[in-house]
Coordinates of C-alpha atoms in Angstrom, one line a residue:
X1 CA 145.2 155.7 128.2
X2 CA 147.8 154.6 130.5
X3 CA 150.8 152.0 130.1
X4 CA 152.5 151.0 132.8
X5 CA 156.6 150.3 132.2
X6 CA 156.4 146.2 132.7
X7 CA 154.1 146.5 129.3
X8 CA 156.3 148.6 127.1
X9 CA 159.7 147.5 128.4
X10 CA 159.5 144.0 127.3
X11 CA 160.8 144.9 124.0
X12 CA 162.8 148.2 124.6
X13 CA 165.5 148.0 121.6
X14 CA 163.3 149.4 118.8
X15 CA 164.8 151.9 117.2
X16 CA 163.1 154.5 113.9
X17 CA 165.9 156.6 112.4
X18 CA 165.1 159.0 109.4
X19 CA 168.4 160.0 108.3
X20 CA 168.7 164.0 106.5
X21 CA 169.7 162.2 103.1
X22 CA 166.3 160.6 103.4
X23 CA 166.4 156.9 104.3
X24 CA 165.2 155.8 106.9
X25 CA 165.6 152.2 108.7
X26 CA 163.6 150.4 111.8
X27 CA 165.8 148.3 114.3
X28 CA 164.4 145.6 116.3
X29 CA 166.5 143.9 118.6
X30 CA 169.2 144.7 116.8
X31 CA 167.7 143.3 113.2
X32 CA 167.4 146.3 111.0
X33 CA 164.5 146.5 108.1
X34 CA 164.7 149.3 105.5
X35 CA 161.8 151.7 105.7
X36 CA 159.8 152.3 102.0
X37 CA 161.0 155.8 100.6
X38 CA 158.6 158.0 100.7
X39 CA 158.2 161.6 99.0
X40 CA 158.3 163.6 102.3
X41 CA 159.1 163.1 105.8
X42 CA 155.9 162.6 106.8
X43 CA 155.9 159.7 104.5
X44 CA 158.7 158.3 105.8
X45 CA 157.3 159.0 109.2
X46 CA 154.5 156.6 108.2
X47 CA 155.6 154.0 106.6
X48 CA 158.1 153.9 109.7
X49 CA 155.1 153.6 111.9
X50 CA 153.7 150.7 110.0
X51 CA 156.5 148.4 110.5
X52 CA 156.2 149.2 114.5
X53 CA 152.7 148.6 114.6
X54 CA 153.3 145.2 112.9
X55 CA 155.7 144.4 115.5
X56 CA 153.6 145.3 118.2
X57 CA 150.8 143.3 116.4
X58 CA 152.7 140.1 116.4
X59 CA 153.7 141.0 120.0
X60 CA 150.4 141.4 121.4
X61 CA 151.4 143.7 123.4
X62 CA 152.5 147.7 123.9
X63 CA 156.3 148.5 122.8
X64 CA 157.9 151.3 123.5
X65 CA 160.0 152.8 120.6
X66 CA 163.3 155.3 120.0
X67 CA 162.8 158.1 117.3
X68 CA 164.8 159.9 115.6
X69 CA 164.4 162.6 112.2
X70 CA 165.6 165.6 111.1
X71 CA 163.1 167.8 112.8
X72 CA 163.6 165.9 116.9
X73 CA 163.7 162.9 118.9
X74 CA 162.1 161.5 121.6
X75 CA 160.2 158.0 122.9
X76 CA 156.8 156.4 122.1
X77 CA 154.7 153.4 123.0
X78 CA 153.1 152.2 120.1
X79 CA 150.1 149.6 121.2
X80 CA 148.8 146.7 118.8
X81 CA 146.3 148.1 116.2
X82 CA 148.2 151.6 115.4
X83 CA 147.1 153.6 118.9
X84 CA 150.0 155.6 119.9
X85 CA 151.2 158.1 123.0
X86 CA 153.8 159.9 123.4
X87 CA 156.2 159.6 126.3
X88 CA 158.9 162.6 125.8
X89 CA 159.9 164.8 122.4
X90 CA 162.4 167.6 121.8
X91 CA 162.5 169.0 118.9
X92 CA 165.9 170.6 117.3
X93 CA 165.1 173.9 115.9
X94 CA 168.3 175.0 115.3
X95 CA 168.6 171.7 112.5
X96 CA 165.3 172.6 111.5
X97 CA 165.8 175.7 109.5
X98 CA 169.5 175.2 108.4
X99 CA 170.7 173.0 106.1
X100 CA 172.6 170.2 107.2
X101 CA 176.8 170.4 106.9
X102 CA 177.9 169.2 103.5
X103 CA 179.2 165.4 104.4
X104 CA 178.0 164.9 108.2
X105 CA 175.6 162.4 108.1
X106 CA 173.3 163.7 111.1
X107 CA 171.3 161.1 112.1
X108 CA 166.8 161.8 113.8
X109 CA 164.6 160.5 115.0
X110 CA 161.3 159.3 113.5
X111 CA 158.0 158.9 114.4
X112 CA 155.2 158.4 112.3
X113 CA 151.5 159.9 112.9
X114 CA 151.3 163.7 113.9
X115 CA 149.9 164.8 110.8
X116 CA 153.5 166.6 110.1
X117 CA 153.7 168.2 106.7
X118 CA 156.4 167.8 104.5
X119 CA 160.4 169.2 106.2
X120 CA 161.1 172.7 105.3
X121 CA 163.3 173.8 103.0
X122 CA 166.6 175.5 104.3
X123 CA 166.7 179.5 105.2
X124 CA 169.5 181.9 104.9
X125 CA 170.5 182.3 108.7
X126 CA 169.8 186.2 108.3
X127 CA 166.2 185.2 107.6
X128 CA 165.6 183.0 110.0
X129 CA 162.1 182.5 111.0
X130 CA 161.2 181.7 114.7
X131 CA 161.2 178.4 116.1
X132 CA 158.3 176.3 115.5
X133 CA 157.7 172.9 118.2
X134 CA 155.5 170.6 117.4
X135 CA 155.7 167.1 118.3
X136 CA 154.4 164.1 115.9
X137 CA 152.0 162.4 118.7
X138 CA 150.5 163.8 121.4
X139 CA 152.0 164.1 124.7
X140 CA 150.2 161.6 127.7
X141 CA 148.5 163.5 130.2
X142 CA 150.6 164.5 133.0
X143 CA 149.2 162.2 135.6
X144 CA 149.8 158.7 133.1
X145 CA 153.2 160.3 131.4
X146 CA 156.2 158.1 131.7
X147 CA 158.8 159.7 133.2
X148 CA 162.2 159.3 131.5
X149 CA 165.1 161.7 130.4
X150 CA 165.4 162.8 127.1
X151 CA 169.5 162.3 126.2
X152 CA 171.0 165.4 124.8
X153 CA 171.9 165.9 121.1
X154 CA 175.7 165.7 121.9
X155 CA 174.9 162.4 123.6
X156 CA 173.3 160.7 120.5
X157 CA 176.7 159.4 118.9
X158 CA 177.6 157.4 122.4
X159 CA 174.3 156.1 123.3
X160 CA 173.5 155.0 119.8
X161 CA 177.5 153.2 120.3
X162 CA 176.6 151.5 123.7
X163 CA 173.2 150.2 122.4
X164 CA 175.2 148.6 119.8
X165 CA 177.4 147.1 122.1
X166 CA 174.2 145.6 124.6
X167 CA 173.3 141.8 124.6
X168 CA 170.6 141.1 121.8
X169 CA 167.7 140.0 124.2
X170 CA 164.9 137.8 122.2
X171 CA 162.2 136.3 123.3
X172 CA 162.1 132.5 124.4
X173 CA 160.4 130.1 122.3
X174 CA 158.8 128.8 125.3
X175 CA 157.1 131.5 126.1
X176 CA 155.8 132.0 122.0
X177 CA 152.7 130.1 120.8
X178 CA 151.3 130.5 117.3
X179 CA 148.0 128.9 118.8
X180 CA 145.2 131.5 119.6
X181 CA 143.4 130.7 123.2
X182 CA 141.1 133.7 123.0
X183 CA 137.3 132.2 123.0
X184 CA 135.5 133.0 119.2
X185 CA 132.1 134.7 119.9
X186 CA 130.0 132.4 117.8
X187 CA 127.3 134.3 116.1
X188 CA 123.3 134.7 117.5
X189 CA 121.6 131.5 117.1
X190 CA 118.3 132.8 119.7
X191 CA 115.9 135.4 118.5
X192 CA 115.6 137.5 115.5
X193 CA 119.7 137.5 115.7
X194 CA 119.4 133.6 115.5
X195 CA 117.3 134.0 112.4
X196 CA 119.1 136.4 110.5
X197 CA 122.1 134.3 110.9
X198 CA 120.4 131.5 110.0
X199 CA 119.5 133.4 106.9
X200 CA 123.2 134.1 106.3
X201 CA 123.3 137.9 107.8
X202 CA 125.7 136.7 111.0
X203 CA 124.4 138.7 114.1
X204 CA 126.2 138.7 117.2
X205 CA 124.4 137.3 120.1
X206 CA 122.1 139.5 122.3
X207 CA 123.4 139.9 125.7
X208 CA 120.6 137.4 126.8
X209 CA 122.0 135.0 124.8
X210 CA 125.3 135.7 125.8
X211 CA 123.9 135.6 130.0
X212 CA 122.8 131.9 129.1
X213 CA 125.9 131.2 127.3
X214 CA 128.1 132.0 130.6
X215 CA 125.6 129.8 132.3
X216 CA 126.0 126.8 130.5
X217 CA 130.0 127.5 130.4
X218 CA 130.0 127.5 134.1
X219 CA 127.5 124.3 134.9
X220 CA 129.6 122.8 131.9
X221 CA 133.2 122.8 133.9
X222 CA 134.8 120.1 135.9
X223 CA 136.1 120.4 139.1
X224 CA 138.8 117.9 141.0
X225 CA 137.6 115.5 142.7
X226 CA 133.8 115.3 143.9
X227 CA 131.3 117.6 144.8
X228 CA 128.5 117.2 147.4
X229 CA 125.2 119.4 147.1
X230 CA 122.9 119.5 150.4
X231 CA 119.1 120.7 149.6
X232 CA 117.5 121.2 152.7
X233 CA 114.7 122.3 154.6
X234 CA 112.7 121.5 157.6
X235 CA 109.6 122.1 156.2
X236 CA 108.1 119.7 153.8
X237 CA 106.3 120.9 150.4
X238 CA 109.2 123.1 150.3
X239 CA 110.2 121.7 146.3
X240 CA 113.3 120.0 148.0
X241 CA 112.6 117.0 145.3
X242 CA 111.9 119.1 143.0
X243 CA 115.2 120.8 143.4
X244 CA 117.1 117.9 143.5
X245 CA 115.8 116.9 140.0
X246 CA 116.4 119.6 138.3
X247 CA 119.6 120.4 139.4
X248 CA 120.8 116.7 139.0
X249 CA 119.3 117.2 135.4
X250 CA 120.9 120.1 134.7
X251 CA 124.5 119.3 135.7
X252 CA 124.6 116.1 134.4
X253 CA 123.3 117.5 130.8
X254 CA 125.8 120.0 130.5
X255 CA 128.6 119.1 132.2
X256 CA 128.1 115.1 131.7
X257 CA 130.0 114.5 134.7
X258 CA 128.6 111.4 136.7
X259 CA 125.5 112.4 138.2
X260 CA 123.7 111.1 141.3
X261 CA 120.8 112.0 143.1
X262 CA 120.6 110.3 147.0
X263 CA 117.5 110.4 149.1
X264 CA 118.9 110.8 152.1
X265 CA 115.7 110.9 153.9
X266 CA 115.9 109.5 157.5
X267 CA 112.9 106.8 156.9
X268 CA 111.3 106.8 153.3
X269 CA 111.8 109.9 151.1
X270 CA 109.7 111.0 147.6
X271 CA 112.8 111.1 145.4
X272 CA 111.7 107.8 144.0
X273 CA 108.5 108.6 143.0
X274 CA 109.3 111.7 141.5
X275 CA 111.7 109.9 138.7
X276 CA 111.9 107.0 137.0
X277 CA 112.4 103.4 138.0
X278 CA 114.9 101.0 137.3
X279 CA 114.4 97.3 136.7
X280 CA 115.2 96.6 140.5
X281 CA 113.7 97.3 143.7
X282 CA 117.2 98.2 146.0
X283 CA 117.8 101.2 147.8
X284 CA 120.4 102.8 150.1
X285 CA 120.4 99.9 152.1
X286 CA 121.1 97.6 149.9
X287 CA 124.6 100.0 148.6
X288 CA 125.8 99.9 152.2
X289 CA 125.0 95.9 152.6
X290 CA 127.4 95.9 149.2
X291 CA 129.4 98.4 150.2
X292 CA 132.4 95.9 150.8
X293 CA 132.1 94.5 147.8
X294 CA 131.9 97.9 145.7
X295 CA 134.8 99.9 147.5
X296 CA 137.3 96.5 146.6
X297 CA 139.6 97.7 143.6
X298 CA 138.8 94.9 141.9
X299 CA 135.5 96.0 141.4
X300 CA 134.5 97.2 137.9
X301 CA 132.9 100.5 137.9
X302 CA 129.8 99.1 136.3
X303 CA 128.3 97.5 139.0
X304 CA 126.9 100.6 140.6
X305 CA 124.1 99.9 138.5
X306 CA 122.7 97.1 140.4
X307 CA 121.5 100.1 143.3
X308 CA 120.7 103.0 141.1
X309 CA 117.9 103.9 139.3
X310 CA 119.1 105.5 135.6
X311 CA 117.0 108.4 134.7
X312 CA 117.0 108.1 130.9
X313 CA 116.0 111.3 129.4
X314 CA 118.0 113.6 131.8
X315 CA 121.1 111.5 132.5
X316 CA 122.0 111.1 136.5
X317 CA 121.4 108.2 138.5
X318 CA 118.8 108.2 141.4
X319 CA 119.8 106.3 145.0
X320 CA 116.2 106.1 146.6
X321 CA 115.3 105.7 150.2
X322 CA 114.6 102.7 152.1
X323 CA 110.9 102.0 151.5
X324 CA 110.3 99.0 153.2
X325 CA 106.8 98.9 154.5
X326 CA 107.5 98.8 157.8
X327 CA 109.9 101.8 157.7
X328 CA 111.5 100.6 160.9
X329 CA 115.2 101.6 160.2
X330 CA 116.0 104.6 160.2
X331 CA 119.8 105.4 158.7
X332 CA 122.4 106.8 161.1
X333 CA 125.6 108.8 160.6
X334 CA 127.6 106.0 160.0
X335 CA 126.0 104.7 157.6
X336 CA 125.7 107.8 155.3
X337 CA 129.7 107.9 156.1
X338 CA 129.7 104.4 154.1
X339 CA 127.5 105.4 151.4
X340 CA 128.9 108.7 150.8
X341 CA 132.1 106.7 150.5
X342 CA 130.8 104.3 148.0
X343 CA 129.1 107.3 145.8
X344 CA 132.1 109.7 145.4
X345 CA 133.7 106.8 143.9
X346 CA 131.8 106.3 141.3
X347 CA 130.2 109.8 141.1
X348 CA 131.9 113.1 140.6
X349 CA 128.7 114.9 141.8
X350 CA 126.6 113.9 144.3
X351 CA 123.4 115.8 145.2
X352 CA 121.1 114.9 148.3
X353 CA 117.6 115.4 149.2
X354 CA 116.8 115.4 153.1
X355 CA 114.1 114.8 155.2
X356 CA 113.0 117.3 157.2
X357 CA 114.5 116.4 160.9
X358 CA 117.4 118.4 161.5
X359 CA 118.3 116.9 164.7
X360 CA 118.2 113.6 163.1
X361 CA 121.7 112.0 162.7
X362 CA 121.6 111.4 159.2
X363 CA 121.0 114.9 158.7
X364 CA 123.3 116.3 160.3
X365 CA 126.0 113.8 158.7
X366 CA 125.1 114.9 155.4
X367 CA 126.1 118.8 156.2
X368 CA 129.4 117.7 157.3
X369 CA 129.9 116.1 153.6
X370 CA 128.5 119.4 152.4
X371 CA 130.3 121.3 149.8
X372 CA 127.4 123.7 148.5
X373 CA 124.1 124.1 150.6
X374 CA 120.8 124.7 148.6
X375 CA 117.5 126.1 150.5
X376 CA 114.7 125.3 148.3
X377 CA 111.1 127.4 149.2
X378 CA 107.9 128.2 147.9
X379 CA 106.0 131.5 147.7
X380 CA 104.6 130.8 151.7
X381 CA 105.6 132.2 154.7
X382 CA 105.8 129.2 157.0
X383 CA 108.0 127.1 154.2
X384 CA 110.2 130.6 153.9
X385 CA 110.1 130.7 157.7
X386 CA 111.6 127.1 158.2
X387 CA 114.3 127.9 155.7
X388 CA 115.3 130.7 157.6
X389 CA 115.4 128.8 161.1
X390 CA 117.3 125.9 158.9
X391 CA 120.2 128.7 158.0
X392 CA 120.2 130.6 161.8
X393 CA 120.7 126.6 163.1
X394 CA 123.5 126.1 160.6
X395 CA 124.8 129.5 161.9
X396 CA 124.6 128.8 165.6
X397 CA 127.1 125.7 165.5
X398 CA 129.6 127.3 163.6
X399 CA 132.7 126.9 161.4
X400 CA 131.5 124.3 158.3
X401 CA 128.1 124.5 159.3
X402 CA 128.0 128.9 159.8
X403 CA 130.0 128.8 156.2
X404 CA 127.5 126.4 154.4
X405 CA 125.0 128.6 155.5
X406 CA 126.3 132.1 154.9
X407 CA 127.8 130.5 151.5
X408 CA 124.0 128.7 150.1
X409 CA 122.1 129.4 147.5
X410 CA 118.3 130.3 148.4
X411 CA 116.1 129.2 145.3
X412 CA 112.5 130.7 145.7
X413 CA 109.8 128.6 143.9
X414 CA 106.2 130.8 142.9
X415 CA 104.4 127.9 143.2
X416 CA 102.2 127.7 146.0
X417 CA 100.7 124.2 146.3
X418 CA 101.8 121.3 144.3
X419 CA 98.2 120.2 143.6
X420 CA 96.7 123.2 142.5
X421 CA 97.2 125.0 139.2
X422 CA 97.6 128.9 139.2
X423 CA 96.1 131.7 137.3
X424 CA 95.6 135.3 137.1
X425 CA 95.3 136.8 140.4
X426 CA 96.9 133.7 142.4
X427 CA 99.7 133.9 140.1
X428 CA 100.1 137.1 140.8
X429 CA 100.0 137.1 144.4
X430 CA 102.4 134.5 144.1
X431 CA 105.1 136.2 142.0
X432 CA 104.7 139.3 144.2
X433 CA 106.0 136.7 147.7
X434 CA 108.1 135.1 146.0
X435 CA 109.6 138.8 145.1
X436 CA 109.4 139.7 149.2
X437 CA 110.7 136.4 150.2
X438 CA 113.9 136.7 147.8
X439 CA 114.4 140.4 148.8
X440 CA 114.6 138.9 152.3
X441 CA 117.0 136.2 152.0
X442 CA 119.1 138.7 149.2
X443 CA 121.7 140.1 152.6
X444 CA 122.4 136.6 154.2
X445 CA 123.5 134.2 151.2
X446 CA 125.5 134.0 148.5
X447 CA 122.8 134.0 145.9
X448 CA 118.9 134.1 146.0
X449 CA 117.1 132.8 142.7
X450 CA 113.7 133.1 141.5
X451 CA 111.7 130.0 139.8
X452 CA 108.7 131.0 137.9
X453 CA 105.5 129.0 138.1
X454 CA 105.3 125.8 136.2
X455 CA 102.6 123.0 135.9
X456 CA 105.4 120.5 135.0
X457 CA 106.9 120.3 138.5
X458 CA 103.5 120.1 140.7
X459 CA 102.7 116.3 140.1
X460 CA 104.0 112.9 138.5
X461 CA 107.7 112.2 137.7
X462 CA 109.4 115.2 136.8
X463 CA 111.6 115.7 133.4
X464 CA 113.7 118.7 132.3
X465 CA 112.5 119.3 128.5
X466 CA 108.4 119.1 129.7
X467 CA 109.1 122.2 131.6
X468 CA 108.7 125.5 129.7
X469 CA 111.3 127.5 128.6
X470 CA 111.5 130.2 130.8
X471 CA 111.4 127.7 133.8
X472 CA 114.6 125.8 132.3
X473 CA 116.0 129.1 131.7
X474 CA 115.5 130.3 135.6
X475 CA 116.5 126.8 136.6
X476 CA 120.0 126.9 134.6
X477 CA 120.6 130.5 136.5
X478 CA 120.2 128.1 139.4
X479 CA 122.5 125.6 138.7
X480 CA 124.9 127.6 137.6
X481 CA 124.7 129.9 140.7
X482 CA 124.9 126.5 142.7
X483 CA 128.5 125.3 140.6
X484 CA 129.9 128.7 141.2
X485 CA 130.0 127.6 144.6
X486 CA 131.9 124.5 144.3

């Protein structure tokens, strides 16, 4: 284990003496507590140790600590929870096997874990045994040691004077909190782990569990100021609606952040008949008629609800398309400028479909509001193919455009056709492209994620909790892959 010196120096006046009449005292920052006698130096040792760990402990953090006994001295770092190393030792063998002078109080060091047996008992000098090292922690390995200078024994009466004589240095109480920020693992509530708990055994979450925890913590954060999502492809069928709901869905459930989902189709998009209805008929083009009146400060923020079209189950607002019968106005740049403008007031998260054009002007608009491009496909090669000639266009022009594209996140779909349910060996084909088509995207964006197949997205309004729950699963991955981006 290696410390580096800005961990163990923040606290560098701790001091463990064991004295030869056998007391033996800790000193932090110059506050002295009386160590707990103890039969033997070991025990001393010890009970020593203990008090350093607790300060370490309450510290949270590595110290590094001055010892001193009748058998050496040296340094250690002592880390919360008792681990210790040993940074230099040199023991005193000549004090070792002599008694110590009648009246000289001889003051050592002290350190407390080498399993050190009790001190032994003074020799006659013409009996002396040989010299015996030992050291009561083990050494750090040479290439993570500390390197420091060990004082000589003459030199303990001065420095032990001139620590007395240094500033006491304590900590701020700015910089102390008794509040704990650390994140509490809750226990299991999925699976067998879920159950056990549930039965009051408490299990720690598998690391599933734990996978889709992360998930929702990241699609559950707030950003400053808004975000703009781009789902795009040139080819239709691709599950660019599809996308668009689910993501909206999924963001606006977890991290209940205003929600919006614009069909920024160039004529008349499918947004709207994918989700729910309001008790109104207006569109895009009726926002930007308004949009005087709702960019005016004196606007309350309610009124946005006169446009939108509230999605009750799953939480986000839908802005549909024009979809006047005659579909003879298509919208242009400026005007996605003013509705843009009108949405990230009231919105922190705005996610667009697109139409399938793009040269057209409102496409290309809608990039330059991008924050975080998404390129829905399917398990088909022409729909894979038109998402890869979306991202090599996005590439060609360069700076926000190259970056969207080398930044998106690719989500591949198994369906196949939104009209025709899938079994046995079509599903299987289908899983086995959508595998190729992800393994082919995987070197040129930021993320690729697969979508298993799922009878809930292929017809009729579409709703978060009627797909199953392997599909919300893959589509929280999605989402979350998608935020990580913002």
């Amino acid at each position: 284990m290696s410390t580096t010196p800005t961990e163990v120096l923040a606290f560098p006046n701790i001091k463990a003496i064991i004295s030869d009449n056998g007391t033996a005292e800790v000193t932090v920052a110059g506050n002295s507590r009386v160590v707990p006698a103890g039969e033997t130096l070991q025990d001393l040792r010890d009970n020593a140790l203990a008090l350093v760990v607790a300060e370490a402990t309450t510290l949270q953090r590595p110290v590094r600590v001055r010892i001193e006994d009748p058998e050496g001295r040296g340094e250690l770092i002592v880390h919360p929870g008792g681990n210790v190393e040993s940074v230099s030792y040199e023991p005193r063998p000549a004090r070792r096997r002599t008694a110590a002078p009648t009246g000289t109080p001889a003051a050592a060091a002290v350190e407390v874990s080498d399993t050190a047996t009790a001190p032994t008992p003074p020799v006659k000098p013409e009996a002396a045994q040989p010299t015996v090292e030992r050291q009561p922690w083990p050494p750090l390995p040479a290439e993570t040691a500390l390197v420091e200078d060990v004082v000589p024994d003459d030199d303990a009466a001065p420095r032990q004077a001139a620590a007395a004589d240094e500033p006491v240095t304590r900590r701020s109480l700015k910089e102390t909190s008794f509040l704990v920020s650390a994140p509490v693992l809750e226990p299991a509530r999925q699976g067998w782990r879920g159950t056990l708990t549930r039965l009051g055994f408490r299990m720690d979450p598998s690391a599933e569990e734990l996978s889709e925890r992360e998930d929702i913590r990241t699609v559950s954060q707030h950003w400053p100021g808004p975000r703009t999502i781009a789902v795009v492809n040139r080819k239709g069928g691709a599950n660019k609606t599809p996308t668009v709901v689910m993501l909206s869905a999924i963001l606006a459930r977890y991290s209940g952040a205003a929600t919006v989902a614009w069909d920024n189709n160039e004529s008349q998009g499918t947004l709207g008949w994918r989700t729910e209805k309001g008790a109104h008929d207006r569109s895009v083009l009726d926002l930007i008629d308004s949009s005087t009146e709702l960019l005016s400060p004196s606007t309350n923020a309610a009124e946005i609800v006169k446009f939108v079209h509230h999605q009750t189950a799953d939480k986000f607002d839908v802005l549909r398309s024009d979809e006047n019968e005659e579909g003879d106005h298509e919208v242009t740049a400026e005007e996605v400028d003013i509705a843009h403008q009108v949405l990230t007031r009231y919105y922190r998260l705005v996610i667009m479909d697109s139409g399938n054009t793009a040269r057209a002007a409102n496409w290309r608009r809608m990039i330059d509001h991008t924050n975080q491009l998404v390129v829905p496909v399917t398990a088909i090669e022409d729909r894979a193919e038109a998402a890869r000639l979306t991202l090599q266009t996005l590439e060609s022009r360069g700076g926000h455009d190259a970056e969207l594209a080398r930044n998106a996140v690719v989500i591949v779909s198994e369906s196949t056709d939104a009209k025709r349910s899938m079994t046995g060996d079509a599903l299987k084909r289908a899983k086995a492209e959508a595998q190729r088509i992800a393994d082919g995207f995987e070197p040129f964006v930021r993320a690729v994620v697969r979508i298993p197949y799922d009878p809930a997205l292929g017809n009729g309004p579409i709703r978060y909790e009627a797909l199953q729950p392997a599909t919300q699963r893959a589509w929280l991955a999605a989402a979350a892959a998608v935020a990580k981006g913002f």
